[in-house]
Structures are given as structure tokens and as C-alpha cells.
Amino acid sequence: MTEGQKIERSIITTYRKGIWSRFVKGVKEYALVEEGDKIAVCISGGKDSMLLAKCMQELQRHGEKKFGLEFLVMDPGYAPENRALIESNAALLEVPVHIFETQIFDAVTMVEKNPCYLCARMRRGYLYEEAARLGCNKIALGHHFDDVIETLLMGMLYSGQIQGMPPKLWSTNHPGMQLIRPLYYVHEQDIVNWKNYNGLRFLRCACKFTERCETKEEDSKRLEMKRLIAELKKTNPNVDISIFRAAYNVHVDTLIEYESGGERHDFLSRYKPKK
């Protein structure tokens, strides 16, 4: 058994409950993978997307649905050592990656306002285009349970909105393409445990902007949400579950205003006299 096969096997043995079972639950509950799909698994080089690639491989081999896979790595202008790390991890984990190059980092480096937002949108667009070129109808991203609840909290606390991160959605700019998030139920700590158990080292954010930016990662809003949740868990160990479940239990009639299908619904127009 190769080292890559041992690492792969740990997903369905040592981490069967924390990773594999939750991965399968999300795929089945939200019908993320369907017969005849061709799915582009988007690999950034981080722990989440690499784990996703291995889970999707295992599902393809032993799942009920027959579907195809492509493993996309977009090089937006990585330093040589960062690209080399992605390639070496892909070889170790036996993931046949398809690498294509863009110049996104150069394009956003000089942008002063919201460079990370612009970078993310450009990356997503390039991934959709390359996936479509390869005949795929879906792209799969490595967002997990913690990303879901952190996004919900950040929207409320910093953007004044309640906006979730759905398990799948249709692309607005690429007709017929869908985005899926198969790690929807997988907790980040279980991914970290899997990584450490197998002695793996993955790429973190390696863009040129953050390399020269004085703002450290510790000051990021997402890390602030992680710390907030960790503090709340000291008195309520299940607070993360409650935040996650809140997106399933939205009582629309109690909201002041909401948007659905691109249409705004204000409070007074819905406030009808009782008969």
C-alpha cells in the first residue's frame, strides 16, 4: 500500500465518523452528485480542497452514482515554491491535477479597495470557464461547516444582512453550471486532525497582496468569528450547531424585510388586518 493510499484509507477508517460519514450525508441530503455528472473539483492547495479531492475520488469508486471528475488547479501567479508544494501533495495523494495558469495576482495586486473580493470573483470565473471547457457541469469547492456559520455571522455583524452559504447554487454568469459544497457538514477541526494525523503540509493563502500587507491574518474578520464562536462554546458547547441550524429555521413572518427571487418584501405590505 502506497503512502497516498494509507492517507486515503484514514478518511474511511480513523476519520469515518468525523469526515466520511458527514461528507456522504451532505452529498445525499442535498443531491450534490447526480448520475452522469462531470464535476470539476477545484483545488487551491489548502487542506480543505485536497481533502475534498480525496473524498470525491472515493465516492466515484464506491458510490451509487456514476460520474466523472476533473481536478482543477488554477495557478493565479504562485511563487515557484508554492506551486511546487501543490504539485508534490497532488503526487503524494495520487490526485491527477489539471493545472492552468492565469495572471490574477498581477491584476489585483495594485487594487487598493477589496482586492481579496476581486481576486475571489476572478478566480471563480476562471474556474467556471475552464470547467466548462473540459465538459464539466459542476464545480466543487472545499467550503466546510465552519465556513458556513462564520459567513452567516460575518454578514450579520459587519454587513448588516442575513445571508447564508448554500450547499449548491446555479451560476449566474455560466448557464447550466452549478457550484456544490460537498464538505458542508464536515467540521474544520476534523480536517485539521486528519492533516496532522497523516503529517501533511498544505498551502495557505499565498497571494502577493497578503505577503506585503501589514494586516496579519490574526486580524481577519473570519478569524475573529472563529474566536467568537470558540468563546461562546465555553458556556454553550453546541452553539456552533445552533448557529448552523438557525439557517434551517427562518421564520420569515417575523422579519422586518427580506428578499426572495430578486424581489423585496417589506413589513407593512405584509402586515394585513386580522379577519
PDB file of C-alpha atoms in Angstrom:
ATOM      1  CA  MET A   1       0.000   0.000   0.000  1.00  0.00           C
ATOM      2  CA  THR A   2       1.424   3.381  -1.011  1.00  0.00           C
ATOM      3  CA  GLU A   3       1.642   6.355   1.357  1.00  0.00           C
ATOM      4  CA  GLY A   4      -1.125   8.052  -0.600  1.00  0.00           C
ATOM      5  CA  GLN A   5      -3.369   5.005  -0.225  1.00  0.00           C
ATOM      6  CA  LYS A   6      -2.744   4.937   3.526  1.00  0.00           C
ATOM      7  CA  ILE A   7      -3.720   8.594   3.800  1.00  0.00           C
ATOM      8  CA  GLU A   8      -6.805   7.942   1.686  1.00  0.00           C
ATOM      9  CA  ARG A   9      -7.781   4.951   3.815  1.00  0.00           C
ATOM     10  CA  SER A  10      -7.620   7.022   7.008  1.00  0.00           C
ATOM     11  CA  ILE A  11     -10.597   9.027   5.720  1.00  0.00           C
ATOM     12  CA  ILE A  12     -12.883   5.999   5.808  1.00  0.00           C
ATOM     13  CA  THR A  13     -11.366   4.347   8.883  1.00  0.00           C
ATOM     14  CA  THR A  14      -9.856   6.654  11.514  1.00  0.00           C
ATOM     15  CA  TYR A  15     -11.978   9.627  10.408  1.00  0.00           C
ATOM     16  CA  ARG A  16     -15.031   7.767   9.174  1.00  0.00           C
ATOM     17  CA  LYS A  17     -17.389   9.435  11.666  1.00  0.00           C
ATOM     18  CA  GLY A  18     -15.982  12.965  11.553  1.00  0.00           C
ATOM     19  CA  ILE A  19     -15.251  13.226   7.827  1.00  0.00           C
ATOM     20  CA  TRP A  20     -16.514  10.431   5.601  1.00  0.00           C
ATOM     21  CA  SER A  21     -19.976   9.983   7.130  1.00  0.00           C
ATOM     22  CA  ARG A  22     -20.612  13.723   7.188  1.00  0.00           C
ATOM     23  CA  PHE A  23     -19.347  14.099   3.629  1.00  0.00           C
ATOM     24  CA  VAL A  24     -21.687  11.364   2.390  1.00  0.00           C
ATOM     25  CA  LYS A  25     -24.591  12.815   4.368  1.00  0.00           C
ATOM     26  CA  GLY A  26     -24.170  16.221   2.726  1.00  0.00           C
ATOM     27  CA  VAL A  27     -23.848  14.737  -0.761  1.00  0.00           C
ATOM     28  CA  LYS A  28     -27.001  12.654  -0.339  1.00  0.00           C
ATOM     29  CA  GLU A  29     -29.138  15.133   1.595  1.00  0.00           C
ATOM     30  CA  TYR A  30     -28.631  17.938  -0.916  1.00  0.00           C
ATOM     31  CA  ALA A  31     -28.358  15.733  -4.042  1.00  0.00           C
ATOM     32  CA  LEU A  32     -24.974  17.255  -4.851  1.00  0.00           C
ATOM     33  CA  VAL A  33     -23.847  14.434  -7.146  1.00  0.00           C
ATOM     34  CA  GLU A  34     -26.154  13.045  -9.807  1.00  0.00           C
ATOM     35  CA  GLU A  35     -25.894  10.309 -12.395  1.00  0.00           C
ATOM     36  CA  GLY A  36     -23.852  11.400 -15.405  1.00  0.00           C
ATOM     37  CA  ASP A  37     -22.317  14.483 -13.764  1.00  0.00           C
ATOM     38  CA  LYS A  38     -18.841  15.605 -14.664  1.00  0.00           C
ATOM     39  CA  ILE A  39     -17.532  17.546 -11.701  1.00  0.00           C
ATOM     40  CA  ALA A  40     -14.513  19.830 -11.562  1.00  0.00           C
ATOM     41  CA  VAL A  41     -13.010  19.641  -8.074  1.00  0.00           C
ATOM     42  CA  CYS A  42     -11.293  22.995  -7.557  1.00  0.00           C
ATOM     43  CA  ILE A  43      -8.019  22.636  -5.663  1.00  0.00           C
ATOM     44  CA  SER A  44      -6.422  25.703  -4.118  1.00  0.00           C
ATOM     45  CA  GLY A  45      -3.647  23.719  -2.476  1.00  0.00           C
ATOM     46  CA  GLY A  46      -5.086  24.033   1.027  1.00  0.00           C
ATOM     47  CA  LYS A  47      -6.168  21.258   3.379  1.00  0.00           C
ATOM     48  CA  ASP A  48      -9.895  21.599   2.616  1.00  0.00           C
ATOM     49  CA  SER A  49      -9.739  21.275  -1.151  1.00  0.00           C
ATOM     50  CA  MET A  50      -7.189  18.461  -1.014  1.00  0.00           C
ATOM     51  CA  LEU A  51      -9.396  16.504   1.375  1.00  0.00           C
ATOM     52  CA  LEU A  52     -12.355  17.187  -0.897  1.00  0.00           C
ATOM     53  CA  ALA A  53     -10.438  15.741  -3.840  1.00  0.00           C
ATOM     54  CA  LYS A  54      -9.779  12.502  -1.927  1.00  0.00           C
ATOM     55  CA  CYS A  55     -13.400  12.220  -0.773  1.00  0.00           C
ATOM     56  CA  MET A  56     -14.668  12.722  -4.311  1.00  0.00           C
ATOM     57  CA  GLN A  57     -12.284  10.061  -5.610  1.00  0.00           C
ATOM     58  CA  GLU A  58     -13.545   7.602  -3.012  1.00  0.00           C
ATOM     59  CA  LEU A  59     -17.175   8.436  -3.806  1.00  0.00           C
ATOM     60  CA  GLN A  60     -16.538   7.924  -7.523  1.00  0.00           C
ATOM     61  CA  ARG A  61     -15.049   4.483  -6.883  1.00  0.00           C
ATOM     62  CA  HIS A  62     -17.628   3.185  -4.430  1.00  0.00           C
ATOM     63  CA  GLY A  63     -20.694   5.458  -4.625  1.00  0.00           C
ATOM     64  CA  GLU A  64     -24.084   4.609  -6.125  1.00  0.00           C
ATOM     65  CA  LYS A  65     -23.892   7.280  -8.851  1.00  0.00           C
ATOM     66  CA  LYS A  66     -21.681   7.109 -11.899  1.00  0.00           C
ATOM     67  CA  PHE A  67     -19.967  10.424 -12.553  1.00  0.00           C
ATOM     68  CA  GLY A  68     -16.755  11.888 -13.913  1.00  0.00           C
ATOM     69  CA  LEU A  69     -14.120  14.026 -12.213  1.00  0.00           C
ATOM     70  CA  GLU A  70     -11.570  16.645 -13.170  1.00  0.00           C
ATOM     71  CA  PHE A  71      -9.185  18.110 -10.598  1.00  0.00           C
ATOM     72  CA  LEU A  72      -8.572  21.759 -11.413  1.00  0.00           C
ATOM     73  CA  VAL A  73      -5.664  23.747 -10.047  1.00  0.00           C
ATOM     74  CA  MET A  74      -5.600  27.342 -11.163  1.00  0.00           C
ATOM     75  CA  ASP A  75      -2.191  28.987 -10.863  1.00  0.00           C
ATOM     76  CA  PRO A  76      -3.023  32.695 -10.449  1.00  0.00           C
ATOM     77  CA  GLY A  77       0.664  33.605 -10.232  1.00  0.00           C
ATOM     78  CA  TYR A  78       2.024  31.479  -7.383  1.00  0.00           C
ATOM     79  CA  ALA A  79       5.623  31.726  -6.313  1.00  0.00           C
ATOM     80  CA  PRO A  80       7.502  28.660  -7.670  1.00  0.00           C
ATOM     81  CA  GLU A  81       7.825  27.083  -4.214  1.00  0.00           C
ATOM     82  CA  ASN A  82       4.064  27.339  -3.618  1.00  0.00           C
ATOM     83  CA  ARG A  83       3.191  25.728  -6.922  1.00  0.00           C
ATOM     84  CA  ALA A  84       5.761  23.015  -6.224  1.00  0.00           C
ATOM     85  CA  LEU A  85       4.081  22.248  -2.894  1.00  0.00           C
ATOM     86  CA  ILE A  86       0.709  21.814  -4.608  1.00  0.00           C
ATOM     87  CA  GLU A  87       2.232  19.517  -7.220  1.00  0.00           C
ATOM     88  CA  SER A  88       4.093  17.401  -4.654  1.00  0.00           C
ATOM     89  CA  ASN A  89       0.976  16.995  -2.493  1.00  0.00           C
ATOM     90  CA  ALA A  90      -1.097  16.031  -5.529  1.00  0.00           C
ATOM     91  CA  ALA A  91       1.504  13.401  -6.444  1.00  0.00           C
ATOM     92  CA  LEU A  92       1.631  12.075  -2.866  1.00  0.00           C
ATOM     93  CA  LEU A  93      -2.160  11.866  -2.616  1.00  0.00           C
ATOM     94  CA  GLU A  94      -2.441  10.425  -6.138  1.00  0.00           C
ATOM     95  CA  VAL A  95      -4.708  13.184  -7.410  1.00  0.00           C
ATOM     96  CA  PRO A  96      -4.266  13.725 -11.188  1.00  0.00           C
ATOM     97  CA  VAL A  97      -4.453  17.518 -11.249  1.00  0.00           C
ATOM     98  CA  HIS A  98      -5.029  19.656 -14.319  1.00  0.00           C
ATOM     99  CA  ILE A  99      -3.122  22.925 -13.854  1.00  0.00           C
ATOM    100  CA  PHE A 100      -3.906  26.031 -15.860  1.00  0.00           C
ATOM    101  CA  GLU A 101      -2.390  29.473 -15.497  1.00  0.00           C
ATOM    102  CA  THR A 102      -3.839  32.977 -15.121  1.00  0.00           C
ATOM    103  CA  GLN A 103      -2.386  36.334 -14.104  1.00  0.00           C
ATOM    104  CA  ILE A 104      -4.936  37.194 -11.422  1.00  0.00           C
ATOM    105  CA  PHE A 105      -2.394  38.094  -8.738  1.00  0.00           C
ATOM    106  CA  ASP A 106      -0.797  40.672 -11.015  1.00  0.00           C
ATOM    107  CA  ALA A 107      -4.214  42.103 -11.836  1.00  0.00           C
ATOM    108  CA  VAL A 108      -5.325  42.618  -8.223  1.00  0.00           C
ATOM    109  CA  THR A 109      -2.015  43.452  -6.513  1.00  0.00           C
ATOM    110  CA  MET A 110      -2.376  47.176  -7.170  1.00  0.00           C
ATOM    111  CA  VAL A 111      -6.070  47.318  -6.282  1.00  0.00           C
ATOM    112  CA  GLU A 112      -6.466  49.225  -3.017  1.00  0.00           C
ATOM    113  CA  LYS A 113     -10.146  48.575  -2.251  1.00  0.00           C
ATOM    114  CA  ASN A 114     -11.323  44.996  -1.615  1.00  0.00           C
ATOM    115  CA  PRO A 115      -8.533  43.187  -3.514  1.00  0.00           C
ATOM    116  CA  CYS A 116      -9.443  39.866  -1.893  1.00  0.00           C
ATOM    117  CA  TYR A 117     -13.066  40.170  -3.023  1.00  0.00           C
ATOM    118  CA  LEU A 118     -11.991  40.965  -6.571  1.00  0.00           C
ATOM    119  CA  CYS A 119      -9.492  38.116  -6.559  1.00  0.00           C
ATOM    120  CA  ALA A 120     -12.115  35.633  -5.362  1.00  0.00           C
ATOM    121  CA  ARG A 121     -14.589  36.678  -8.052  1.00  0.00           C
ATOM    122  CA  MET A 122     -11.989  36.476 -10.793  1.00  0.00           C
ATOM    123  CA  ARG A 123     -10.790  33.073  -9.612  1.00  0.00           C
ATOM    124  CA  ARG A 124     -14.349  31.745  -9.547  1.00  0.00           C
ATOM    125  CA  GLY A 125     -14.952  32.988 -13.089  1.00  0.00           C
ATOM    126  CA  TYR A 126     -11.796  31.373 -14.457  1.00  0.00           C
ATOM    127  CA  LEU A 127     -12.638  28.096 -12.723  1.00  0.00           C
ATOM    128  CA  TYR A 128     -16.128  28.040 -14.247  1.00  0.00           C
ATOM    129  CA  GLU A 129     -14.705  28.733 -17.693  1.00  0.00           C
ATOM    130  CA  GLU A 130     -12.041  26.041 -17.501  1.00  0.00           C
ATOM    131  CA  ALA A 131     -14.521  23.539 -16.071  1.00  0.00           C
ATOM    132  CA  ALA A 132     -16.926  24.235 -18.928  1.00  0.00           C
ATOM    133  CA  ARG A 133     -14.103  23.858 -21.445  1.00  0.00           C
ATOM    134  CA  LEU A 134     -13.399  20.398 -20.026  1.00  0.00           C
ATOM    135  CA  GLY A 135     -17.052  19.418 -20.363  1.00  0.00           C
ATOM    136  CA  CYS A 136     -17.989  19.698 -16.683  1.00  0.00           C
ATOM    137  CA  ASN A 137     -21.432  20.735 -15.469  1.00  0.00           C
ATOM    138  CA  LYS A 138     -20.461  21.395 -11.850  1.00  0.00           C
ATOM    139  CA  ILE A 139     -17.575  22.784  -9.832  1.00  0.00           C
ATOM    140  CA  ALA A 140     -16.951  21.550  -6.292  1.00  0.00           C
ATOM    141  CA  LEU A 141     -15.411  23.813  -3.645  1.00  0.00           C
ATOM    142  CA  GLY A 142     -13.942  22.890  -0.261  1.00  0.00           C
ATOM    143  CA  HIS A 143     -16.120  25.079   1.973  1.00  0.00           C
ATOM    144  CA  HIS A 144     -16.971  23.287   5.219  1.00  0.00           C
ATOM    145  CA  PHE A 145     -19.284  23.582   8.239  1.00  0.00           C
ATOM    146  CA  ASP A 146     -17.205  26.298   9.914  1.00  0.00           C
ATOM    147  CA  ASP A 147     -17.161  28.408   6.737  1.00  0.00           C
ATOM    148  CA  VAL A 148     -20.964  28.261   6.695  1.00  0.00           C
ATOM    149  CA  ILE A 149     -21.512  29.559  10.222  1.00  0.00           C
ATOM    150  CA  GLU A 150     -18.680  32.101  10.052  1.00  0.00           C
ATOM    151  CA  THR A 151     -20.123  33.543   6.841  1.00  0.00           C
ATOM    152  CA  LEU A 152     -23.537  33.837   8.457  1.00  0.00           C
ATOM    153  CA  LEU A 153     -22.111  35.679  11.464  1.00  0.00           C
ATOM    154  CA  MET A 154     -19.883  37.989   9.402  1.00  0.00           C
ATOM    155  CA  GLY A 155     -22.842  39.045   7.308  1.00  0.00           C
ATOM    156  CA  MET A 156     -24.853  39.935  10.398  1.00  0.00           C
ATOM    157  CA  LEU A 157     -22.084  41.668  12.347  1.00  0.00           C
ATOM    158  CA  TYR A 158     -20.251  43.505   9.560  1.00  0.00           C
ATOM    159  CA  SER A 159     -22.602  43.789   6.579  1.00  0.00           C
ATOM    160  CA  GLY A 160     -25.960  44.182   8.285  1.00  0.00           C
ATOM    161  CA  GLN A 161     -27.505  41.258   6.421  1.00  0.00           C
ATOM    162  CA  ILE A 162     -28.571  37.674   6.987  1.00  0.00           C
ATOM    163  CA  GLN A 163     -27.082  35.696   4.133  1.00  0.00           C
ATOM    164  CA  GLY A 164     -26.147  32.050   4.151  1.00  0.00           C
ATOM    165  CA  MET A 165     -23.781  29.845   2.179  1.00  0.00           C
ATOM    166  CA  PRO A 166     -25.992  27.258   0.422  1.00  0.00           C
ATOM    167  CA  PRO A 167     -24.773  23.707  -0.283  1.00  0.00           C
ATOM    168  CA  LYS A 168     -25.304  24.258  -4.011  1.00  0.00           C
ATOM    169  CA  LEU A 169     -26.328  27.040  -6.357  1.00  0.00           C
ATOM    170  CA  TRP A 170     -26.656  27.810 -10.042  1.00  0.00           C
ATOM    171  CA  SER A 171     -24.061  30.038 -11.652  1.00  0.00           C
ATOM    172  CA  THR A 172     -25.490  33.397 -12.708  1.00  0.00           C
ATOM    173  CA  ASN A 173     -22.911  34.015 -15.438  1.00  0.00           C
ATOM    174  CA  HIS A 174     -22.322  30.480 -16.735  1.00  0.00           C
ATOM    175  CA  PRO A 175     -25.644  28.928 -17.821  1.00  0.00           C
ATOM    176  CA  GLY A 176     -26.107  25.283 -16.894  1.00  0.00           C
ATOM    177  CA  MET A 177     -23.219  25.268 -14.418  1.00  0.00           C
ATOM    178  CA  GLN A 178     -23.661  24.579 -10.721  1.00  0.00           C
ATOM    179  CA  LEU A 179     -21.434  25.091  -7.695  1.00  0.00           C
ATOM    180  CA  ILE A 180     -21.534  22.413  -4.993  1.00  0.00           C
ATOM    181  CA  ARG A 181     -20.043  22.219  -1.481  1.00  0.00           C
ATOM    182  CA  PRO A 182     -19.726  18.517  -0.531  1.00  0.00           C
ATOM    183  CA  LEU A 183     -17.915  19.217   2.788  1.00  0.00           C
ATOM    184  CA  TYR A 184     -20.942  21.152   4.045  1.00  0.00           C
ATOM    185  CA  TYR A 185     -21.309  19.051   7.215  1.00  0.00           C
ATOM    186  CA  VAL A 186     -17.588  18.450   7.861  1.00  0.00           C
ATOM    187  CA  HIS A 187     -16.081  20.417  10.748  1.00  0.00           C
ATOM    188  CA  GLU A 188     -12.763  22.162  10.215  1.00  0.00           C
ATOM    189  CA  GLN A 189     -11.195  20.615  13.312  1.00  0.00           C
ATOM    190  CA  ASP A 190     -11.702  17.144  11.870  1.00  0.00           C
ATOM    191  CA  ILE A 191      -9.922  18.260   8.684  1.00  0.00           C
ATOM    192  CA  VAL A 192      -7.042  19.632  10.783  1.00  0.00           C
ATOM    193  CA  ASN A 193      -6.901  16.372  12.746  1.00  0.00           C
ATOM    194  CA  TRP A 194      -6.756  14.348   9.503  1.00  0.00           C
ATOM    195  CA  LYS A 195      -3.974  16.576   8.176  1.00  0.00           C
ATOM    196  CA  ASN A 196      -1.912  16.296  11.361  1.00  0.00           C
ATOM    197  CA  TYR A 197      -2.515  12.559  11.737  1.00  0.00           C
ATOM    198  CA  ASN A 198      -1.002  11.994   8.298  1.00  0.00           C
ATOM    199  CA  GLY A 199       1.806  14.540   8.741  1.00  0.00           C
ATOM    200  CA  LEU A 200       0.674  16.613   5.777  1.00  0.00           C
ATOM    201  CA  ARG A 201       1.633  20.224   4.996  1.00  0.00           C
ATOM    202  CA  PHE A 202      -0.627  22.212   2.723  1.00  0.00           C
ATOM    203  CA  LEU A 203      -0.581  25.660   1.170  1.00  0.00           C
ATOM    204  CA  ARG A 204      -2.233  28.541   2.972  1.00  0.00           C
ATOM    205  CA  CYS A 205      -3.068  31.886   1.384  1.00  0.00           C
ATOM    206  CA  ALA A 206      -0.094  32.697  -0.849  1.00  0.00           C
ATOM    207  CA  CYS A 207      -1.192  35.741  -2.804  1.00  0.00           C
ATOM    208  CA  LYS A 208       1.144  38.650  -3.406  1.00  0.00           C
ATOM    209  CA  PHE A 209      -1.209  41.072  -1.665  1.00  0.00           C
ATOM    210  CA  THR A 210      -1.231  39.327   1.719  1.00  0.00           C
ATOM    211  CA  GLU A 211       2.527  38.782   1.514  1.00  0.00           C
ATOM    212  CA  ARG A 212       3.117  42.546   1.516  1.00  0.00           C
ATOM    213  CA  CYS A 213       0.085  43.595   3.549  1.00  0.00           C
ATOM    214  CA  GLU A 214       0.737  44.812   7.089  1.00  0.00           C
ATOM    215  CA  THR A 215      -2.571  43.400   8.304  1.00  0.00           C
ATOM    216  CA  LYS A 216      -1.853  39.985   9.748  1.00  0.00           C
ATOM    217  CA  GLU A 217      -4.138  37.006   9.298  1.00  0.00           C
ATOM    218  CA  GLU A 218      -4.880  37.119  13.029  1.00  0.00           C
ATOM    219  CA  ASP A 219      -6.708  40.379  12.422  1.00  0.00           C
ATOM    220  CA  SER A 220      -9.004  38.989   9.750  1.00  0.00           C
ATOM    221  CA  LYS A 221     -12.735  39.033  10.234  1.00  0.00           C
ATOM    222  CA  ARG A 222     -13.038  35.289   9.681  1.00  0.00           C
ATOM    223  CA  LEU A 223     -10.536  34.511  12.412  1.00  0.00           C
ATOM    224  CA  GLU A 224     -12.410  36.929  14.640  1.00  0.00           C
ATOM    225  CA  MET A 225     -15.540  34.838  14.059  1.00  0.00           C
ATOM    226  CA  LYS A 226     -13.616  31.670  14.934  1.00  0.00           C
ATOM    227  CA  ARG A 227     -12.535  33.225  18.205  1.00  0.00           C
ATOM    228  CA  LEU A 228     -16.035  34.478  18.964  1.00  0.00           C
ATOM    229  CA  ILE A 229     -17.531  31.035  18.412  1.00  0.00           C
ATOM    230  CA  ALA A 230     -14.802  29.383  20.496  1.00  0.00           C
ATOM    231  CA  GLU A 231     -15.540  31.795  23.356  1.00  0.00           C
ATOM    232  CA  LEU A 232     -19.294  31.135  23.143  1.00  0.00           C
ATOM    233  CA  LYS A 233     -18.693  27.383  23.165  1.00  0.00           C
ATOM    234  CA  LYS A 234     -17.170  27.692  26.639  1.00  0.00           C
ATOM    235  CA  THR A 235     -20.650  28.245  28.065  1.00  0.00           C
ATOM    236  CA  ASN A 236     -22.667  26.574  25.291  1.00  0.00           C
ATOM    237  CA  PRO A 237     -20.754  23.675  23.705  1.00  0.00           C
ATOM    238  CA  ASN A 238     -23.365  23.336  20.957  1.00  0.00           C
ATOM    239  CA  VAL A 239     -23.509  26.989  19.949  1.00  0.00           C
ATOM    240  CA  ASP A 240     -21.953  26.236  16.536  1.00  0.00           C
ATOM    241  CA  ILE A 241     -24.694  23.689  15.845  1.00  0.00           C
ATOM    242  CA  SER A 242     -27.326  26.243  16.879  1.00  0.00           C
ATOM    243  CA  ILE A 243     -25.910  28.856  14.507  1.00  0.00           C
ATOM    244  CA  PHE A 244     -25.893  26.312  11.683  1.00  0.00           C
ATOM    245  CA  ARG A 245     -29.456  25.147  12.393  1.00  0.00           C
ATOM    246  CA  ALA A 246     -30.709  28.733  12.515  1.00  0.00           C
ATOM    247  CA  ALA A 247     -30.418  28.833   8.712  1.00  0.00           C
ATOM    248  CA  TYR A 248     -32.934  25.944   8.622  1.00  0.00           C
ATOM    249  CA  ASN A 249     -35.409  27.646  10.944  1.00  0.00           C
ATOM    250  CA  VAL A 250     -36.018  31.085   9.467  1.00  0.00           C
ATOM    251  CA  HIS A 251     -39.455  32.445  10.450  1.00  0.00           C
ATOM    252  CA  VAL A 252     -39.980  34.831   7.561  1.00  0.00           C
ATOM    253  CA  ASP A 253     -43.151  36.387   9.001  1.00  0.00           C
ATOM    254  CA  THR A 254     -41.149  37.824  11.907  1.00  0.00           C
ATOM    255  CA  LEU A 255     -38.606  39.581   9.686  1.00  0.00           C
ATOM    256  CA  ILE A 256     -38.872  43.304   9.020  1.00  0.00           C
ATOM    257  CA  GLU A 257     -37.909  42.942   5.391  1.00  0.00           C
ATOM    258  CA  TYR A 258     -36.473  40.217   3.202  1.00  0.00           C
ATOM    259  CA  GLU A 259     -35.561  39.482  -0.385  1.00  0.00           C
ATOM    260  CA  SER A 260     -36.676  36.443  -2.345  1.00  0.00           C
ATOM    261  CA  GLY A 261     -36.204  35.801  -6.036  1.00  0.00           C
ATOM    262  CA  GLY A 262     -34.803  39.293  -6.515  1.00  0.00           C
ATOM    263  CA  GLU A 263     -37.931  40.908  -5.043  1.00  0.00           C
ATOM    264  CA  ARG A 264     -38.044  42.889  -1.779  1.00  0.00           C
ATOM    265  CA  HIS A 265     -40.833  42.193   0.702  1.00  0.00           C
ATOM    266  CA  ASP A 266     -41.243  44.990   3.251  1.00  0.00           C
ATOM    267  CA  PHE A 267     -43.026  44.716   6.582  1.00  0.00           C
ATOM    268  CA  LEU A 268     -46.035  46.982   6.036  1.00  0.00           C
ATOM    269  CA  SER A 269     -47.006  45.422   2.715  1.00  0.00           C
ATOM    270  CA  ARG A 270     -47.178  42.066   4.506  1.00  0.00           C
ATOM    271  CA  TYR A 271     -48.906  43.356   7.632  1.00  0.00           C
ATOM    272  CA  LYS A 272     -52.527  42.536   6.921  1.00  0.00           C
ATOM    273  CA  PRO A 273     -55.530  43.142   9.198  1.00  0.00           C
ATOM    274  CA  LYS A 274     -56.761  40.072  11.019  1.00  0.00           C
ATOM    275  CA  LYS A 275     -60.137  38.817   9.808  1.00  0.00           C
TER     276      LYS A 275
END
